[in-house]
Short mmCIF file of C-alpha atoms in Angstrom, two decimals:
data_model
loop_
_atom_site.label_atom_id
_atom_site.label_comp_id
_atom_site.label_asym_id
_atom_site.label_seq_id
_atom_site.Cartn_x
_atom_site.Cartn_y
_atom_site.Cartn_z
CA MET A 31 -73.56 -4.86 4.99
CA GLY A 32 -77.12 -3.64 4.42
CA ALA A 33 -75.87 -0.24 3.21
CA LEU A 34 -73.54 -1.98 0.74
CA LEU A 35 -76.40 -4.11 -0.64
CA ALA A 36 -78.51 -0.95 -1.05
CA ALA A 37 -75.70 0.77 -2.96
CA ARG A 38 -75.26 -2.23 -5.27
CA LEU A 39 -79.01 -2.46 -5.86
CA ALA A 40 -79.21 1.26 -6.65
CA LYS A 41 -76.47 0.84 -9.24
CA GLU A 42 -78.41 -1.88 -11.09
CA VAL A 43 -81.67 0.10 -10.93
CA LYS A 44 -79.99 3.24 -12.29
CA LYS A 45 -78.66 1.28 -15.27
CA ILE A 46 -82.25 0.57 -16.28
CA LEU A 47 -83.81 3.94 -15.43
CA ASP A 48 -81.03 6.08 -16.94
CA GLN A 49 -82.08 4.86 -20.38
CA LYS A 50 -85.52 6.50 -19.95
CA CYS A 51 -84.99 9.38 -17.53
CA SER A 52 -82.38 11.06 -15.39
CA THR A 53 -82.36 9.69 -11.87
CA ARG A 54 -80.79 10.59 -8.55
CA ALA A 55 -80.81 8.21 -5.62
CA PHE A 56 -81.07 9.04 -1.94
CA PHE A 57 -80.37 6.62 0.88
CA TRP A 58 -81.57 6.45 4.47
CA THR A 59 -80.30 4.40 7.35
CA ASP A 60 -81.33 4.25 10.97
CA SER A 61 -77.72 3.53 12.03
CA GLN A 62 -75.88 6.71 12.83
CA VAL A 63 -72.65 4.72 13.20
CA THR A 64 -72.94 3.47 9.62
CA LEU A 65 -73.72 7.00 8.45
CA HIS A 66 -70.59 8.35 10.13
CA TRP A 67 -68.52 5.62 8.49
CA ILE A 68 -69.87 6.43 5.02
CA LYS A 69 -69.39 10.18 5.38
CA GLY A 70 -65.84 9.80 6.72
CA PRO A 71 -62.63 8.88 4.80
CA SER A 72 -62.38 5.13 4.32
CA HIS A 73 -58.68 4.91 5.24
CA ARG A 74 -59.49 5.80 8.83
CA TRP A 75 -61.33 2.55 9.51
CA LYS A 76 -60.17 -1.00 10.01
CA PRO A 77 -59.88 -3.21 6.89
CA PHE A 78 -63.31 -4.89 7.09
CA VAL A 79 -65.20 -1.59 7.42
CA ALA A 80 -62.79 0.35 5.19
CA ASN A 81 -63.24 -2.02 2.22
CA ARG A 82 -67.05 -1.78 2.33
CA VAL A 83 -67.11 1.99 2.91
CA ARG A 84 -64.74 2.42 -0.03
CA GLU A 85 -67.08 0.46 -2.31
CA ILE A 86 -70.16 2.38 -1.08
CA GLN A 87 -68.41 5.71 -1.73
CA SER A 88 -67.45 4.57 -5.22
CA LEU A 89 -71.07 3.54 -6.06
CA THR A 90 -72.88 6.46 -4.40
CA ASP A 91 -72.40 10.03 -3.32
CA PRO A 92 -71.74 10.19 0.45
CA ASN A 93 -73.81 13.39 0.57
CA SER A 94 -76.88 11.43 -0.63
CA TRP A 95 -76.96 9.40 2.57
CA PHE A 96 -79.28 10.55 5.39
CA HIS A 97 -80.49 9.37 8.74
CA CYS A 98 -83.98 8.29 9.69
CA SER A 99 -85.18 7.13 13.06
CA GLY A 100 -86.04 3.52 13.73
CA LYS A 101 -89.78 4.26 13.98
CA ASP A 102 -89.73 5.80 10.47
CA ASN A 103 -87.84 2.88 8.91
CA PRO A 104 -90.22 0.39 7.23
CA ALA A 105 -87.58 -2.34 7.35
CA ASP A 106 -87.63 -2.09 11.13
CA LEU A 107 -91.11 -3.65 11.15
CA LEU A 108 -89.80 -7.04 10.08
CA THR A 109 -86.73 -7.01 12.31
CA ARG A 110 -88.88 -6.25 15.38
CA GLY A 111 -91.62 -8.72 14.40
CA ILE A 112 -95.21 -8.06 13.13
CA SER A 113 -98.20 -10.23 12.35
CA VAL A 114 -99.44 -10.79 8.82
CA ASP A 115 -102.79 -9.14 9.49
CA ALA A 116 -101.12 -6.01 10.88
CA LEU A 117 -98.65 -5.93 7.99
CA THR A 118 -101.41 -5.99 5.34
CA THR A 119 -102.99 -2.88 6.80
CA ASN A 120 -99.75 -1.04 7.70
CA SER A 121 -99.45 2.20 5.68
CA LYS A 122 -95.72 2.61 6.43
CA TRP A 123 -94.97 -0.79 4.85
CA TRP A 124 -96.95 -0.14 1.69
CA ASN A 125 -96.46 3.62 1.24
CA GLY A 126 -93.21 4.31 3.06
CA SER A 127 -92.46 6.89 5.74
CA SER A 128 -94.42 10.11 5.66
CA PHE A 129 -91.29 12.31 5.51
CA LEU A 130 -90.48 10.87 2.08
CA ARG A 131 -93.39 12.79 0.65
CA GLN A 132 -92.12 16.09 2.00
CA ILE A 133 -90.37 18.44 -0.40
CA ASP A 134 -87.44 19.31 1.90
CA PHE A 135 -86.58 15.74 2.87
CA GLN A 136 -83.07 16.22 1.49
CA THR A 137 -82.25 18.50 4.39
CA LYS A 138 -82.97 15.80 6.93
CA GLY A 139 -79.68 14.91 8.58
CA LEU A 140 -78.47 13.60 11.91
CA ASP A 141 -81.17 14.29 14.45
CA GLU A 142 -79.12 13.25 17.42
CA ALA A 143 -75.49 13.61 18.36
CA ILE A 144 -73.77 10.26 18.72
CA PRO A 145 -70.75 9.78 21.03
CA GLU A 146 -67.48 9.43 19.18
CA ARG A 147 -66.54 6.31 21.13
CA VAL A 148 -69.38 4.46 19.34
CA TYR A 149 -68.33 4.92 15.72
CA LEU A 150 -64.60 5.29 16.42
CA THR A 151 -64.34 1.68 17.59
CA GLU A 152 -63.59 0.73 13.98
CA MET A 153 -60.91 3.41 13.56
CA ARG A 154 -57.36 2.25 12.84
CA LYS A 155 -54.76 2.67 15.54
CA ASN A 156 -52.61 5.80 15.25
CA SER A 157 -55.13 7.21 12.76
CA ASN A 158 -55.73 10.93 13.20
CA PRO A 159 -58.46 12.35 10.93
CA LYS A 160 -56.82 15.78 11.01
CA GLU A 161 -53.33 14.57 10.26
CA ASP A 162 -51.90 14.76 6.74
CA ILE A 163 -49.34 12.10 5.91
CA SER A 164 -46.51 13.00 3.56
CA LEU A 165 -44.24 10.31 2.14
CA THR A 166 -40.85 11.04 0.61
CA LEU A 167 -39.25 8.55 -1.72
CA THR A 168 -35.50 8.80 -2.20
CA VAL A 169 -34.09 7.02 -5.20
CA THR A 170 -30.34 6.36 -5.21
CA LYS A 171 -28.40 5.19 -8.21
CA ASN A 172 -26.24 2.24 -7.23
CA ASN A 173 -22.77 2.03 -8.65
CA PHE A 174 -22.16 -1.09 -10.74
CA LEU A 175 -18.85 -1.66 -8.98
CA GLU A 176 -20.64 -1.72 -5.62
CA ASN A 177 -23.10 -4.30 -6.94
CA ILE A 178 -20.22 -6.49 -8.11
CA ILE A 179 -18.38 -6.19 -4.79
CA ASP A 180 -21.55 -7.11 -2.89
CA ILE A 181 -21.54 -10.52 -4.61
CA SER A 182 -18.65 -11.88 -2.57
CA ASN A 183 -15.64 -10.89 -0.50
CA ASN A 184 -13.49 -13.41 -2.40
CA TYR A 185 -11.19 -11.62 -4.84
CA VAL A 186 -10.79 -14.64 -7.15
CA LYS A 187 -14.57 -15.05 -7.36
CA LEU A 188 -15.03 -11.37 -8.22
CA ILE A 189 -12.49 -11.67 -11.03
CA ARG A 190 -14.24 -14.76 -12.42
CA VAL A 191 -17.68 -13.14 -12.24
CA VAL A 192 -16.49 -10.07 -14.16
CA SER A 193 -14.67 -12.31 -16.66
CA PHE A 194 -17.83 -14.28 -17.41
CA LEU A 195 -19.82 -11.04 -17.71
CA TYR A 196 -17.41 -9.79 -20.37
CA ARG A 197 -17.57 -13.15 -22.13
CA PHE A 198 -21.37 -13.00 -22.13
CA ILE A 199 -21.32 -9.49 -23.60
CA HIS A 200 -18.83 -10.58 -26.26
CA ASN A 201 -20.87 -13.66 -27.22
CA CYS A 202 -24.07 -11.56 -27.45
CA ARG A 203 -22.40 -9.11 -29.83
CA THR A 204 -20.65 -11.72 -31.94
CA ARG A 205 -22.46 -14.72 -33.37
CA ILE A 206 -19.54 -16.18 -35.30
CA THR A 207 -16.52 -16.23 -32.96
CA LYS A 208 -18.06 -17.11 -29.62
CA ILE A 209 -15.77 -17.86 -26.68
CA LYS A 210 -16.31 -21.13 -24.84
CA GLY A 211 -14.45 -23.26 -22.35
CA PRO A 212 -12.40 -22.24 -19.31
CA LEU A 213 -11.43 -18.62 -18.72
CA THR A 214 -8.26 -17.49 -20.43
CA SER A 215 -5.50 -15.43 -18.86
CA GLN A 216 -6.42 -12.50 -21.12
CA GLU A 217 -10.00 -12.55 -19.86
CA VAL A 218 -8.90 -12.67 -16.24
CA SER A 219 -6.39 -9.84 -16.77
CA HIS A 220 -9.02 -7.75 -18.57
CA ALA A 221 -11.51 -8.28 -15.73
CA GLU A 222 -8.95 -7.29 -13.10
CA ASN A 223 -8.03 -4.16 -15.05
CA TRP A 224 -11.71 -3.22 -15.25
CA LEU A 225 -12.14 -3.58 -11.48
CA ILE A 226 -9.11 -1.40 -10.73
CA HIS A 227 -10.04 1.14 -13.42
CA SER A 228 -13.59 1.45 -12.02
CA LEU A 229 -12.13 1.87 -8.55
CA HIS A 230 -9.82 4.65 -9.75
CA GLU A 231 -12.67 6.45 -11.52
CA ARG A 232 -14.60 6.47 -8.28
CA GLU A 233 -11.84 7.27 -5.78
CA PHE A 234 -9.45 9.39 -7.89
CA TYR A 235 -11.83 11.13 -10.29
CA GLU A 236 -10.07 14.51 -10.19
CA GLU A 237 -6.62 12.95 -10.59
CA MET A 238 -7.75 10.87 -13.58
CA ARG A 239 -9.32 13.89 -15.22
CA LYS A 240 -6.06 15.82 -14.89
CA LEU A 241 -3.94 12.93 -16.15
CA LEU A 242 -6.18 12.36 -19.18
CA ALA A 243 -5.91 16.05 -20.03
CA GLY A 244 -2.12 15.93 -19.68
CA GLU A 245 -2.15 18.30 -16.72
CA PRO A 246 -0.39 17.91 -13.35
CA ILE A 247 -2.51 16.52 -10.56
CA PRO A 248 -3.43 18.81 -7.63
CA MET A 249 -0.65 19.42 -5.15
CA LYS A 250 -2.89 18.45 -2.23
CA SER A 251 -3.56 15.02 -3.72
CA LYS A 252 -2.19 11.96 -1.92
CA LEU A 253 -0.82 10.72 -5.25
CA THR A 254 1.50 13.68 -5.80
CA PRO A 255 4.61 12.14 -4.12
CA LEU A 256 4.21 8.91 -6.12
CA ASN A 257 4.83 10.42 -9.58
CA VAL A 258 1.79 8.59 -10.97
CA PHE A 259 0.87 8.09 -14.63
CA LEU A 260 -1.83 6.39 -16.72
CA ASP A 261 -1.06 3.17 -18.58
CA GLU A 262 -2.71 1.94 -21.79
CA SER A 263 -5.74 0.70 -19.79
CA ASN A 264 -6.18 4.10 -18.09
CA ILE A 265 -5.08 2.66 -14.75
CA ILE A 266 -3.14 4.89 -12.37
CA ARG A 267 0.29 3.40 -11.65
CA VAL A 268 3.18 4.46 -9.46
CA GLY A 269 6.16 5.96 -11.24
CA GLY A 270 9.70 5.45 -10.05
CA ARG A 271 13.32 4.74 -10.96
CA LEU A 272 13.01 1.01 -11.67
CA ALA A 273 12.33 1.25 -15.39
CA ASN A 274 15.70 -0.36 -16.25
CA SER A 275 15.45 -3.17 -13.68
CA ASN A 276 14.81 -6.84 -14.44
CA LEU A 277 11.47 -6.81 -12.61
CA ASN A 278 8.23 -7.38 -14.51
CA GLU A 279 6.17 -4.36 -15.47
CA LYS A 280 3.62 -4.91 -12.69
CA ALA A 281 6.35 -4.82 -10.05
CA LYS A 282 8.10 -1.82 -11.64
CA PHE A 283 4.94 0.26 -11.78
CA PRO A 284 2.33 -1.15 -9.35
CA MET A 285 -1.32 -0.12 -9.50
CA ILE A 286 -2.60 2.35 -6.92
CA LEU A 287 -5.09 1.13 -4.30
CA PRO A 288 -6.95 3.68 -2.14
CA SER A 289 -6.84 3.43 1.61
CA ARG A 290 -9.81 2.17 3.65
CA ASN A 291 -11.72 0.82 0.64
CA VAL A 292 -13.78 -2.37 0.41
CA LEU A 293 -12.01 -3.65 -2.71
CA THR A 294 -8.61 -2.81 -1.20
CA ASP A 295 -9.49 -4.82 1.90
CA ILE A 296 -10.62 -7.74 -0.28
CA ILE A 297 -7.31 -7.72 -2.18
CA LEU A 298 -5.23 -7.52 1.01
CA SER A 299 -7.25 -10.34 2.58
CA HIS A 300 -6.76 -12.42 -0.57
CA TYR A 301 -2.97 -12.10 -0.40
CA HIS A 302 -2.98 -12.63 3.36
CA LYS A 303 -4.79 -15.97 3.01
CA LYS A 304 -3.01 -17.00 -0.19
CA TYR A 305 0.40 -16.80 1.45
CA LEU A 306 -0.62 -18.71 4.59
CA HIS A 307 -1.60 -15.73 6.75
CA ALA A 308 1.58 -13.75 6.23
CA GLY A 309 2.60 -11.09 8.73
CA PRO A 310 2.30 -7.34 8.12
CA HIS A 311 5.76 -6.83 6.62
CA SER A 312 5.57 -9.93 4.41
CA LEU A 313 2.03 -9.07 3.34
CA LEU A 314 3.00 -5.53 2.33
CA TYR A 315 5.99 -6.85 0.35
CA LEU A 316 3.85 -9.44 -1.47
CA VAL A 317 1.08 -6.97 -2.31
CA ARG A 318 3.55 -4.41 -3.65
CA GLN A 319 4.65 -6.86 -6.31
CA LYS A 320 1.47 -5.83 -8.13
CA PHE A 321 -0.37 -3.12 -6.17
CA TRP A 322 0.59 -0.04 -4.17
CA PRO A 323 -1.93 0.46 -1.35
CA LEU A 324 -1.96 3.93 0.15
CA ASN A 325 -1.16 3.80 3.85
CA GLY A 326 -0.29 0.20 3.15
CA ARG A 327 1.50 -0.65 6.39
CA ASN A 328 -1.41 0.36 8.60
CA ASN A 329 -3.92 -1.33 6.30
CA CYS A 330 -1.96 -4.59 6.39
CA ARG A 331 -1.83 -4.48 10.17
CA ARG A 332 -5.57 -3.84 10.31
CA ILE A 333 -6.34 -6.77 7.99
CA ILE A 334 -4.23 -9.11 10.10
CA HIS A 335 -5.79 -7.76 13.29
CA GLU A 336 -9.29 -8.49 11.88
CA CYS A 337 -8.34 -12.00 10.70
CA VAL A 338 -10.16 -14.53 12.88
CA ASN A 339 -7.73 -17.38 12.20
CA CYS A 340 -4.73 -15.21 13.04
CA PHE A 341 -6.42 -14.10 16.25
CA LYS A 342 -7.17 -17.67 17.32
CA ASN A 343 -3.74 -19.05 16.44
CA LYS A 344 -1.61 -16.08 17.45
CA PRO A 345 1.42 -17.56 19.25
CA ILE A 346 2.43 -16.16 22.61
CA THR A 347 6.20 -15.94 22.97
CA MET A 348 7.63 -17.23 26.24
CA ASN A 349 10.15 -15.02 28.01
CA GLN A 350 12.75 -16.82 30.08
CA ILE A 351 13.04 -15.49 33.60
CA MET A 352 16.62 -14.43 34.14
CA ALA A 353 18.58 -16.01 36.98
CA ASN A 354 19.96 -14.08 39.91
CA LEU A 355 23.16 -12.14 39.31
CA PRO A 356 26.38 -13.67 40.73
CA ARG A 357 27.54 -12.43 44.11
CA ASP A 358 30.66 -10.85 42.59
CA ARG A 359 28.53 -8.56 40.40
CA VAL A 360 26.37 -7.20 43.20
CA THR A 361 28.92 -6.98 46.04
CA PRO A 362 30.63 -3.54 46.19
CA ASN A 363 34.43 -3.71 45.82
CA TYR A 364 37.26 -1.69 44.34
CA PRO A 365 37.29 -1.38 40.49
CA PHE A 366 38.46 -4.32 38.41
CA ASN A 367 38.51 -6.73 41.35
CA VAL A 368 36.28 -8.96 39.14
CA THR A 369 37.00 -8.33 35.47
CA GLY A 370 35.70 -9.55 32.12
CA VAL A 371 38.03 -9.59 29.09
CA ASP A 372 37.41 -9.79 25.33
CA PHE A 373 38.95 -8.67 22.05
CA ALA A 374 37.60 -6.15 19.54
CA GLY A 375 38.84 -5.57 16.02
CA PRO A 376 40.79 -5.78 13.90
CA PHE A 377 41.53 -2.11 13.28
CA PHE A 378 44.01 -0.68 10.76
CA ILE A 379 46.49 2.06 11.70
CA LYS A 380 49.36 3.88 10.02
CA PHE A 381 52.42 5.13 11.90
CA LYS A 382 53.28 8.83 11.67
CA ASN A 383 56.93 8.29 10.73
CA GLN A 384 55.94 6.18 7.71
CA ARG A 385 54.69 8.54 5.00
CA LYS A 386 53.80 5.85 2.49
CA GLY A 387 53.86 2.87 4.81
CA ALA A 388 51.43 -0.01 4.75
CA LEU A 389 48.49 -0.23 7.11
CA ASN A 390 49.12 -2.22 10.28
CA LYS A 391 46.52 -4.42 11.93
CA ILE A 392 45.85 -4.10 15.67
CA TYR A 393 43.30 -5.46 18.14
CA VAL A 394 41.76 -3.83 21.17
CA VAL A 395 41.69 -5.69 24.49
CA VAL A 396 38.60 -4.61 26.44
CA TYR A 397 38.71 -4.98 30.24
CA VAL A 398 35.34 -4.39 31.97
CA CYS A 399 34.78 -4.27 35.71
CA LEU A 400 31.76 -6.54 36.32
CA CYS A 401 30.76 -4.60 39.44
CA THR A 402 31.27 -0.92 38.58
CA LYS A 403 31.19 -1.27 34.75
CA ALA A 404 34.49 0.62 34.47
CA ILE A 405 36.34 0.05 31.17
CA HIS A 406 40.06 -0.23 30.45
CA LEU A 407 41.33 -0.46 26.83
CA ASP A 408 44.66 -1.83 25.67
CA PHE A 409 46.13 -2.60 22.23
CA VAL A 410 47.90 -5.66 20.83
CA THR A 411 49.29 -6.42 17.38
CA ASP A 412 48.00 -10.00 17.15
CA LEU A 413 45.82 -12.57 18.93
CA THR A 414 48.61 -14.76 20.32
CA SER A 415 48.73 -15.85 23.94
CA GLN A 416 52.03 -13.99 24.44
CA ALA A 417 50.45 -10.73 23.23
CA PHE A 418 47.53 -11.15 25.64
CA ILE A 419 49.84 -11.96 28.59
CA ALA A 420 51.84 -8.81 27.83
CA SER A 421 48.61 -6.78 27.77
CA LEU A 422 47.52 -8.41 31.03
CA LYS A 423 50.82 -7.40 32.71
CA ARG A 424 50.28 -3.80 31.59
CA PHE A 425 46.73 -3.92 32.94
CA PHE A 426 47.91 -5.24 36.33
CA GLY A 427 50.57 -2.55 36.45
CA ARG A 428 47.96 0.17 35.90
CA ARG A 429 44.87 -1.19 37.76
CA GLY A 430 46.27 -3.75 40.19
CA LYS A 431 45.77 -7.49 40.38
CA CYS A 432 42.30 -9.00 39.98
CA ALA A 433 40.62 -11.57 42.20
CA LYS A 434 38.82 -13.15 39.23
CA ILE A 435 39.01 -12.76 35.44
CA THR A 436 36.17 -14.01 33.20
CA THR A 437 36.68 -14.72 29.47
CA ASP A 438 35.19 -16.85 26.73
CA ASN A 439 36.80 -20.02 25.34
CA ALA A 440 38.83 -18.35 22.61
CA LYS A 441 42.16 -20.03 21.81
CA THR A 442 44.05 -16.95 22.94
CA PHE A 443 42.59 -17.10 26.46
CA VAL A 444 42.84 -20.91 26.73
CA GLY A 445 46.54 -20.83 25.72
CA ALA A 446 47.31 -17.93 28.05
CA ASN A 447 45.61 -19.75 30.93
CA ALA A 448 47.71 -22.88 30.35
CA GLU A 449 50.93 -20.87 30.10
CA ILE A 450 50.23 -18.96 33.31
CA LYS A 451 49.51 -22.20 35.16
CA ASN A 452 52.79 -23.69 33.93
CA CYS A 453 54.67 -20.63 35.15
CA SER A 454 53.02 -20.85 38.58
CA LYS A 455 54.24 -24.43 39.04
#
């Protein structure tokens, strides 16, 4: 603090003396620690010392500071204590130190070496006096679309924000016909087109450049199989064969959405929540009414997989444990001992001897052995009980009688069962 007061005092004195003569100031201190601080770079020291050293270096030349011992310092007389009588006769107090009158006093420097641990106590941590610090500043230009998307992950909110931005720009340019009130459908549609167009410029720059020039897009592009084209808003749309259909234009030629993109995920999430957390197939169908996301099926599955509500409320289907198989189906026996019967058809046939005859309808009677899974096929011309009994007689004649026959409750089988029981009585 004393060195700082001396530097400030020297500044005021020089203002007065410089008007009459050229002056140069020299400073002495008996503190070698202070002298090391002044002669060193100010950024090395802690804030309290660094701020004062910086001011001293700005007011004086660090090379004009020298060291004097305590016995040669007149100010040391008062700090150590001296009587008034001794002070009045003290030559050092009235005339200064004797070395000041020497011609080569400027060469007087540090007489003694001082340990570094003494003056380095005020050094900043991790401060190396021999280390040069280089800072590199990287400036990146943010895309406006990214700034808009960072506002919210709600697609409706993004559309409204862009719509109001366009309204603000329009009202600033036009003082007469200013737009007020709720957003119109034209403003919302224009904002949505701008979002998709900006997305295409960023993700499909090369394809857009080729399409604007009327040239075919690169063969390696993902858009090549989609027969894409640019509409009046310079938006890439999917071509196709639905131009003559009754669908609206957005469904005929949906807008392309890139895969694994933030805006694409926002749109898919919007449709997923809008339609009550639709499944992957329903979500893809709903989105394709207006957009065509690349790799859409996988993206829809990923969006649903990342949906917290769907994860919490995902139903777990219960699988009924099947009962034990009947004894007849697991006990080895000769084929068709236990048989199941059913009809298949109708089928239409034409007889060989009828060149231009009409088609005749037939049915196939399927006999299945419930133990060995052997199959026997027979044909009937109708589904009457008499036709089935005739087929059953042929089956018994070929395969032998059965111990048990299993059928459903079709009228043919019910009638045949009643007729057989009547015959057995």
